[in-house]
C-alpha cells in the first residue's frame, strides 16, 4: 500500500488543476490517479485533430444515454475524455465563464461571482486582454479564436443587421450579443488541463495513469484511500478528492456505498452514507442543430477532407503551429436573451460546415479513399463534413433534470445516463424561439448570399408541429453535464461530502445549478478555489469590476 497526503481520483479538468495547486506546497505529497494515459498525443495537442480523439476508445469513454422519449426514442452519444486532461482533450476549446447571476444564484457562501472572479483570473493566461476581468499570468492560456474568416464575419454582420449587439468580450461586463469568442488555444496548441497545469510536475506530485479506480475506501466514517481495479489501495493520510466528472463522480460514490440507499441496496452495495441526491439533478445544455447548404467550399474547413489539403494543413501545423490546424474550426458565438440581457437563455455556435456529431445516429458513411485522412482531422461524427453553415442552439438553463445511476456494481460498467431532455415542455418552447431568431439572422445579408437553403430535418419544417419534430430529431448533448453531486445536497460549501470525513468532490458534478456558458473555465476555477480551501489558505479577496461598468 502506498500513501500520500492527498489522493485525487480523476485527472480531468479539475483534477489536473487541483493536483498542481496542492503540490505547490512542498510539505505535502499528492497522487493523481487517472484511468487513461498521459494526454500528450499529437492529435490532442493539435486543435484540428479532434476527430482522432472523439469516438476513439483509447481517449474517449464513449458514454451513451438511455433512449430519450423527448428525442423520439433516440440515444445520445456522450464523449468524455479518457486521459490526463479529461474532457478538456475533446472539448470545443471555447473559453466561456458563466454570467455573474449564475454564481450569485448558487446562493452558496464564498461562491458569489465577486468571490470566484479572482480564481478565474488566477487560472487564466490571456494573451490579448489586460483588464479587471481577466488574468494574464495563469496556466490556462487563452487567445482570440483563430479561424475567423469571411463566413464568420458575414454571420456576425447578419446578426447585427437582425438586431443583435456586437460585443468584444463574452467574459467581460456584457454577455448578450454576438462576437468572436476567446479560445483555450495558445500558439497553435490545445490548452488542455494537463498541458496547462502539468507540463512540469514537481517531485511531490505522483501521476498514476492507466489506473482504474474501483471504489473509495471508507473506514469508521472517514475516507482513507482509493482501491484500484487491481486490488491495490492508494492511501490518503489527509483527504481523498473525487474529480471524475458529472458521470464518473456519482458512479464512484455509489460504488463506494455513498448515495441513495434503496438504489445501492438493489445492487448489493453496503450503504455507507444515505445521500439521495447523488446521481440526481443531472443538467445538460440540450443542443439543437440547424443546417444551411452552401456552394462555397473555399470558405469551409470541409475542404481539408481532401488528402492533399489535409497534408498541407498538418504540415503547416507541425512546422510552427500555424494555419487552420492550430485553431478550432469555429470561432463565432451569439448569446440570445428572450427577457433579461444579463441572463440570456440561448448560446449559439456558428460553424462554417455541416456535420453529424451524434455518433449514435445511423451507420458510418462510406468515405472516398482520398478523403479519409482529412475527414479524421475535423469531423466528429459518422458522415463527411460538407460546406455550409451549422447553427447549434444550446439551451443554457434547462428546467428538465435527469439522472446518473448504476447499471450494476461492476466498476467497469458504464452508468445509466438519462438526461431526460424536454421532460419540461418549457424547454422546447424556448428552443422554438431560438429557431425563429436564428432563421431571422440567416436571412440577412451578407450570410444569405453565401448560403443556399436549409437542409436536412429543417428543409420543410415551417409549422409549429414541424419545427417541434425537427428539434426532437436533431437535438443532442451540448457536452455540458453537471450537478449530479451538488453543493447544498451532497456537499457543503467547501465541497466536503456530507456524512464522510476526509472526502471532497471537485468537478462539474458539484455545481449547484447549471451555468450560462461552457463548463471548462468554471471547473478549473472551482479547482483553483478548492486548493485554497483544502490547504487552509485564506480565500482571495472578492473583486467587483461590474460596479465600475454600471
XYZ file of C-alpha atoms in Angstrom:
550
model
C 0.000 0.000 0.000
C 1.329 3.421 -0.978
C 0.447 6.547 0.972
C 0.145 10.241 0.179
C -1.302 13.236 1.970
C -3.867 13.888 -0.774
C -5.183 11.401 -3.306
C -7.215 12.693 -6.258
C -9.486 10.383 -8.241
C -9.653 11.535 -11.855
C -7.146 13.518 -13.894
C -9.657 15.647 -15.758
C -10.018 19.421 -15.944
C -10.460 19.800 -12.186
C -8.104 17.002 -11.153
C -5.106 18.348 -13.093
C -5.550 21.906 -11.849
C -6.188 20.812 -8.259
C -3.212 18.452 -8.161
C -0.866 21.137 -9.476
C -2.055 23.743 -6.979
C -1.938 21.369 -3.975
C 1.586 20.322 -4.922
C 2.729 23.949 -4.771
C 3.004 23.279 -1.037
C 6.310 21.376 -0.859
C 5.454 19.953 2.562
C 2.654 17.728 1.210
C 2.534 14.732 -1.133
C -0.134 14.418 -3.807
C -1.177 11.495 -6.003
C -3.347 11.999 -9.090
C -4.983 8.782 -10.324
C -6.243 8.575 -13.927
C -7.731 5.640 -15.843
C -6.413 6.882 -19.185
C -2.978 7.848 -20.438
C -0.858 10.974 -20.164
C -2.887 13.099 -22.597
C 0.108 14.164 -24.688
C -0.939 12.643 -28.025
C -0.223 14.637 -31.169
C -3.899 14.980 -32.047
C -4.755 16.161 -28.549
C -2.218 18.955 -28.905
C -3.401 19.820 -32.418
C -6.710 21.738 -32.189
C -7.858 20.443 -35.593
C -7.183 16.855 -34.542
C -10.429 16.441 -32.609
C -11.644 13.730 -34.979
C -8.824 11.459 -33.811
C -9.920 11.873 -30.178
C -13.714 11.971 -30.398
C -15.002 8.394 -30.523
C -11.532 6.871 -30.034
C -11.959 4.273 -27.235
C -8.391 4.861 -26.099
C -9.129 8.543 -25.437
C -12.918 8.764 -25.090
C -15.085 6.958 -22.534
C -17.854 6.886 -25.147
C -20.896 7.020 -22.878
C -24.360 6.581 -24.386
C -27.605 7.802 -22.870
C -30.720 5.816 -22.188
C -33.250 6.195 -25.037
C -34.853 9.623 -24.786
C -38.653 9.880 -25.118
C -38.223 13.614 -25.753
C -35.968 12.852 -28.730
C -38.265 10.321 -30.395
C -36.544 7.431 -28.622
C -33.009 8.270 -29.777
C -29.940 7.591 -27.626
C -27.276 10.276 -27.354
C -23.525 9.795 -27.550
C -21.631 11.498 -24.711
C -17.908 11.883 -25.418
C -15.833 12.252 -22.251
C -12.051 12.457 -22.313
C -10.093 9.434 -21.068
C -6.569 10.710 -20.339
C -4.913 13.361 -18.227
C -6.861 16.489 -19.101
C -10.200 14.673 -19.111
C -12.814 16.273 -21.308
C -10.524 19.232 -21.988
C -8.798 16.929 -24.525
C -12.005 16.677 -26.567
C -13.903 19.916 -25.918
C -14.539 22.744 -28.362
C -11.792 24.930 -26.852
C -14.173 27.802 -26.088
C -13.184 29.923 -23.097
C -16.507 30.958 -21.602
C -17.481 31.555 -17.991
C -20.949 31.686 -16.518
C -22.558 35.094 -16.049
C -22.462 36.810 -12.622
C -26.095 35.915 -11.903
C -25.258 32.209 -12.232
C -22.844 32.183 -9.308
C -24.876 34.619 -7.236
C -27.820 32.283 -7.869
C -25.947 29.341 -6.391
C -26.542 31.017 -3.011
C -23.503 29.328 -1.511
C -21.320 31.433 0.818
C -17.959 32.065 -0.814
C -19.198 31.213 -4.322
C -20.735 34.517 -5.465
C -19.388 35.982 -8.690
C -17.298 38.507 -6.769
C -15.806 35.598 -4.792
C -14.982 33.413 -7.787
C -13.760 36.077 -10.226
C -10.272 36.244 -8.657
C -9.948 32.474 -9.180
C -10.958 32.792 -12.827
C -8.281 35.452 -13.132
C -5.674 33.384 -11.293
C -6.201 30.466 -13.652
C -6.227 32.475 -16.893
C -3.265 33.492 -19.006
C -4.906 35.729 -21.603
C -2.651 36.720 -24.472
C -4.730 39.710 -25.536
C -6.778 41.065 -22.626
C -5.462 43.295 -19.838
C -8.285 44.435 -17.601
C -10.039 43.718 -14.313
C -11.991 40.809 -15.804
C -9.040 38.735 -16.969
C -5.782 37.217 -15.819
C -2.591 37.376 -17.844
C -0.258 35.071 -15.907
C -2.312 31.927 -15.204
C -1.586 28.444 -16.573
C -4.697 28.242 -18.789
C -3.678 30.267 -21.838
C -6.376 31.931 -23.939
C -6.415 33.915 -27.166
C -8.919 35.055 -29.810
C -10.270 32.087 -31.749
C -8.024 31.720 -34.771
C -10.220 30.626 -37.667
C -12.303 33.759 -38.147
C -12.790 34.284 -41.874
C -15.241 35.581 -44.446
C -18.106 33.266 -43.489
C -17.758 34.118 -39.801
C -17.641 37.853 -40.482
C -20.718 37.524 -42.673
C -22.609 35.788 -39.865
C -21.586 38.459 -37.375
C -22.720 41.250 -39.702
C -26.011 39.452 -40.365
C -26.627 39.077 -36.625
C -26.091 42.808 -36.129
C -28.497 43.523 -39.010
C -31.064 41.331 -37.257
C -30.779 43.444 -34.110
C -28.135 41.626 -32.064
C -25.462 43.705 -30.364
C -21.842 43.203 -31.364
C -19.680 42.915 -28.253
C -15.966 42.411 -27.729
C -15.654 40.106 -24.727
C -18.097 37.423 -23.599
C -16.244 37.216 -20.265
C -16.454 40.936 -19.590
C -19.362 43.057 -18.332
C -21.838 42.040 -21.058
C -22.920 38.662 -22.360
C -25.920 39.044 -24.683
C -24.767 39.689 -28.243
C -22.515 38.293 -30.962
C -18.720 38.157 -31.069
C -15.601 36.263 -31.922
C -15.002 34.071 -28.892
C -11.848 33.501 -26.876
C -10.265 30.075 -27.213
C -8.253 27.764 -24.950
C -5.527 27.507 -27.575
C -2.076 29.048 -27.396
C 0.389 29.294 -30.271
C -1.405 26.524 -32.111
C -1.614 24.088 -29.153
C -4.812 22.984 -27.373
C -4.665 24.087 -23.757
C -5.991 21.004 -22.037
C -5.786 20.986 -18.245
C -2.861 18.556 -18.448
C -0.923 20.716 -20.907
C -1.736 23.864 -18.918
C -1.097 22.635 -15.384
C 1.068 19.514 -15.573
C 3.727 20.333 -18.140
C 6.392 20.149 -15.417
C 5.009 18.320 -12.354
C 7.001 18.754 -9.131
C 8.561 15.822 -7.278
C 5.871 15.792 -4.594
C 3.199 15.088 -7.231
C 2.830 11.477 -8.386
C 0.844 10.779 -11.565
C -0.719 7.307 -11.690
C -2.080 6.820 -15.211
C -3.778 3.726 -16.669
C -5.169 3.076 -13.187
C -8.917 2.430 -12.987
C -10.425 3.092 -9.555
C -12.909 0.573 -8.187
C -14.083 2.325 -5.018
C -13.333 4.788 -2.248
C -12.058 3.087 0.898
C -14.048 4.323 3.904
C -13.138 3.249 7.444
C -15.080 4.368 10.523
C -16.781 7.147 8.591
C -13.578 8.522 7.053
C -12.270 8.236 3.509
C -8.778 6.782 3.772
C -7.885 5.944 0.183
C -8.772 4.529 -3.204
C -8.899 0.891 -4.213
C -7.881 0.180 -7.803
C -9.309 -2.466 -10.100
C -6.161 -4.484 -9.428
C -6.895 -4.525 -5.707
C -4.163 -2.093 -4.674
C -5.007 0.623 -2.160
C -3.615 4.131 -2.519
C -3.812 5.551 0.983
C -4.679 9.170 1.760
C -3.355 10.455 5.082
C -5.384 13.675 4.875
C -8.067 13.682 2.169
C -9.496 11.945 -0.866
C -10.842 14.274 -3.563
C -13.115 12.930 -6.331
C -12.774 14.666 -9.715
C -14.307 12.195 -12.156
C -16.946 14.458 -13.663
C -20.731 14.541 -13.800
C -20.947 10.866 -14.788
C -17.907 9.290 -13.129
C -18.141 11.012 -9.755
C -21.681 9.883 -8.815
C -20.855 6.409 -10.127
C -17.772 6.119 -7.915
C -19.628 7.493 -4.892
C -22.408 4.936 -5.336
C -19.966 2.072 -5.928
C -18.452 3.066 -2.574
C -21.779 2.982 -0.723
C -22.451 6.725 -0.832
C -25.772 7.579 -2.456
C -29.498 6.725 -2.398
C -29.845 3.783 -0.020
C -32.586 1.949 -1.928
C -30.600 2.089 -5.178
C -27.399 0.865 -3.512
C -29.216 -1.967 -1.739
C -30.743 -3.029 -5.060
C -27.218 -3.573 -6.405
C -25.970 -5.349 -3.294
C -23.804 -2.454 -2.140
C -23.475 -1.771 1.588
C -24.758 1.700 2.441
C -22.066 3.895 3.968
C -23.930 7.208 3.684
C -27.527 7.608 2.520
C -27.387 10.662 0.233
C -30.412 10.534 -2.090
C -29.200 13.377 -4.339
C -26.108 11.511 -5.545
C -26.789 10.905 -9.244
C -29.868 13.137 -9.281
C -30.361 16.619 -10.800
C -28.312 15.913 -13.949
C -28.365 19.109 -16.009
C -27.033 19.360 -19.552
C -27.372 22.000 -22.251
C -29.512 20.380 -24.965
C -28.266 21.399 -28.403
C -30.448 21.818 -31.476
C -28.535 21.722 -34.745
C -29.829 23.700 -37.759
C -28.089 23.464 -41.139
C -27.861 25.567 -44.286
C -26.214 24.471 -47.520
C -23.541 26.419 -49.367
C -21.627 26.176 -52.637
C -18.619 27.969 -51.148
C -16.282 25.083 -50.367
C -13.432 27.601 -50.435
C -14.850 29.236 -47.282
C -15.398 25.994 -45.386
C -12.973 23.813 -43.414
C -14.708 20.902 -45.144
C -12.148 21.473 -47.915
C -9.478 19.936 -45.672
C -11.017 16.497 -46.076
C -9.209 16.120 -49.383
C -5.925 14.282 -48.812
C -3.641 16.922 -50.313
C -5.299 19.764 -48.425
C -5.174 17.751 -45.201
C -1.484 17.068 -45.694
C -0.764 20.782 -46.180
C -2.775 21.667 -43.095
C -0.892 19.133 -40.969
C 2.470 20.143 -42.403
C 1.880 23.805 -41.627
C 0.860 22.989 -38.070
C 3.781 20.606 -37.480
C 6.185 23.264 -38.756
C 5.197 26.065 -36.397
C 1.684 25.511 -35.020
C 0.317 27.747 -37.758
C -2.571 27.672 -40.176
C -6.110 26.413 -39.749
C -4.850 23.323 -37.927
C -3.781 25.473 -34.987
C -7.281 26.579 -34.077
C -10.790 25.264 -33.531
C -12.908 25.214 -36.694
C -15.476 27.519 -35.145
C -14.874 30.938 -33.680
C -18.164 32.813 -33.547
C -20.817 32.719 -30.813
C -24.111 34.504 -30.247
C -25.986 34.753 -26.945
C -29.704 35.449 -27.273
C -31.889 36.706 -24.441
C -35.661 36.449 -24.531
C -36.158 38.635 -21.456
C -33.174 39.731 -19.349
C -29.925 40.592 -21.231
C -27.995 39.669 -18.076
C -29.358 36.124 -18.297
C -29.514 35.012 -21.948
C -31.338 31.730 -22.395
C -29.515 30.579 -25.530
C -25.895 30.162 -26.604
C -25.490 29.746 -30.362
C -22.399 28.403 -32.122
C -21.835 29.114 -35.808
C -19.694 26.562 -37.690
C -18.868 27.093 -41.408
C -19.506 23.450 -42.292
C -22.233 20.877 -41.837
C -21.518 17.799 -39.699
C -23.351 14.968 -37.928
C -21.924 14.947 -34.426
C -24.072 12.399 -32.603
C -22.246 9.078 -33.035
C -25.432 7.245 -32.056
C -27.157 8.353 -35.275
C -27.145 5.753 -38.033
C -24.331 3.916 -39.767
C -20.999 5.382 -40.824
C -20.925 6.888 -44.288
C -18.649 5.347 -46.911
C -15.749 7.751 -47.466
C -13.735 8.068 -50.710
C -10.127 6.996 -50.266
C -8.676 10.459 -50.913
C -10.801 11.991 -48.151
C -10.325 9.554 -45.255
C -7.313 11.254 -43.657
C -8.761 14.736 -43.899
C -12.061 13.618 -42.501
C -10.382 12.439 -39.318
C -8.859 15.848 -38.771
C -12.106 17.674 -38.251
C -15.244 15.555 -38.323
C -16.841 14.457 -35.083
C -19.433 12.036 -36.395
C -20.226 9.315 -38.870
C -20.614 11.380 -42.030
C -18.399 13.640 -44.102
C -18.375 17.355 -43.395
C -19.882 19.467 -46.156
C -19.711 23.164 -46.993
C -22.477 25.140 -45.370
C -23.371 26.733 -42.058
C -24.323 24.808 -38.946
C -26.108 26.701 -36.198
C -26.066 24.910 -32.829
C -28.518 26.381 -30.340
C -27.770 25.474 -26.702
C -30.440 25.906 -24.038
C -28.479 27.371 -21.130
C -30.735 26.832 -18.119
C -32.924 23.821 -18.873
C -35.750 23.032 -16.494
C -35.573 19.324 -17.282
C -33.334 17.312 -14.968
C -32.003 13.809 -15.450
C -30.163 11.123 -13.509
C -26.966 9.067 -13.439
C -27.435 5.697 -11.737
C -25.591 2.406 -11.574
C -26.208 -0.275 -14.170
C -24.507 -2.772 -11.857
C -21.977 -2.978 -9.037
C -19.229 -3.631 -11.606
C -16.881 -0.595 -11.766
C -16.150 -1.424 -15.413
C -19.794 -0.990 -16.462
C -20.898 2.417 -17.666
C -23.618 4.045 -15.559
C -27.147 4.532 -16.843
C -27.277 8.148 -18.039
C -30.715 9.675 -18.542
C -30.565 13.426 -19.314
C -34.379 13.445 -19.583
C -34.342 16.038 -22.357
C -37.551 18.065 -22.820
C -39.365 16.492 -19.887
C -40.408 20.053 -19.127
C -42.220 21.441 -22.215
C -40.975 24.965 -21.475
C -37.511 23.880 -22.638
C -38.932 23.061 -26.049
C -40.732 26.408 -26.247
C -37.541 28.371 -25.540
C -35.709 26.467 -28.265
C -38.519 27.198 -30.724
C -37.933 30.893 -30.039
C -34.253 30.311 -30.739
C -35.025 28.666 -34.056
C -37.087 31.668 -35.134
C -34.348 34.099 -34.052
C -31.659 32.233 -35.984
C -33.744 31.990 -39.125
C -34.045 35.753 -38.979
C -30.256 36.115 -38.709
C -29.568 33.696 -41.566
C -31.982 35.602 -43.832
C -29.831 38.746 -43.578
C -27.000 39.807 -45.819
C -24.188 39.026 -46.251
C -24.648 35.485 -44.867
C -27.747 34.904 -47.032
C -25.683 35.309 -50.220
C -23.120 32.751 -49.038
C -25.655 30.013 -48.280
C -28.469 28.280 -50.110
C -31.447 26.905 -48.214
C -31.988 24.969 -45.008
C -31.228 21.281 -45.375
C -31.848 18.019 -43.553
C -34.614 17.917 -40.967
C -35.135 21.684 -41.306
C -35.785 21.813 -45.060
C -39.557 21.569 -44.757
C -40.023 22.497 -41.066
C -42.350 25.508 -41.076
C -45.401 24.864 -38.911
C -45.144 24.648 -35.129
C -45.586 20.880 -35.309
C -42.904 20.514 -37.979
C -40.454 22.685 -36.055
C -41.012 20.666 -32.900
C -40.402 17.457 -34.821
C -37.176 18.856 -36.280
C -35.978 19.840 -32.807
C -36.677 16.364 -31.451
C -34.986 14.795 -34.483
C -31.798 16.883 -34.305
C -31.230 17.681 -30.620
C -28.294 16.092 -28.833
C -25.933 16.984 -25.996
C -24.263 20.356 -25.642
C -21.475 18.435 -23.830
C -22.007 20.225 -20.509
C -23.326 17.689 -17.936
C -23.328 18.936 -14.346
C -24.984 18.971 -10.897
C -25.040 15.225 -10.044
C -23.318 15.594 -6.637
C -24.112 19.183 -5.983
C -23.246 21.598 -3.214
C -26.158 22.072 -0.858
C -27.383 18.464 -1.147
C -24.415 16.102 -1.355
C -21.682 18.588 -0.447
C -21.231 21.558 1.829
C -19.897 24.909 0.625
C -16.319 23.663 0.916
C -17.045 20.664 -1.317
C -16.985 18.169 1.580
C -19.255 15.139 1.281
C -21.937 15.096 3.972
C -21.501 12.293 6.487
C -17.992 11.234 5.414
C -14.828 12.785 6.824
C -11.828 13.393 4.594
C -13.801 13.259 1.334
C -14.485 16.053 -1.142
C -15.764 16.392 -4.701
C -14.402 18.958 -7.137
C -15.760 18.925 -10.699
C -18.908 19.888 -12.628
C -20.988 17.438 -10.584
C -20.537 19.786 -7.589
C -22.192 22.759 -9.300
C -25.497 23.598 -7.549
C -27.081 24.791 -10.812
C -26.226 24.894 -14.497
C -24.400 27.970 -15.801
C -24.753 30.209 -18.843
C -21.831 29.031 -20.919
C -19.267 26.294 -21.436
C -18.031 24.472 -18.339
C -14.253 24.188 -18.754
C -13.317 27.596 -17.343
C -15.706 27.185 -14.418
C -14.444 23.709 -13.484
C -10.844 24.976 -13.490
C -11.911 27.935 -11.343
C -13.514 25.533 -8.858
C -10.270 23.572 -8.608
C -8.288 26.753 -8.002
C -10.643 27.719 -5.192
C -10.756 24.184 -3.761
C -6.958 24.129 -3.433
C -7.080 27.127 -1.104
C -9.869 25.515 0.920
C -8.038 22.209 1.264
C -4.704 23.774 2.218
C -6.361 26.146 4.682
C -5.333 29.278 2.826
C -7.335 32.489 3.130
C -9.575 32.950 0.071
C -8.565 35.514 -2.499
C -10.308 38.862 -1.832
C -13.594 39.371 -3.667
C -13.483 41.620 -6.732
C -16.212 43.915 -8.101
C -15.336 45.143 -11.614
C -19.032 45.046 -12.513
C -19.605 48.106 -10.299
C -17.177 50.091 -12.461
C -19.266 49.435 -15.596
C -22.632 50.444 -14.189
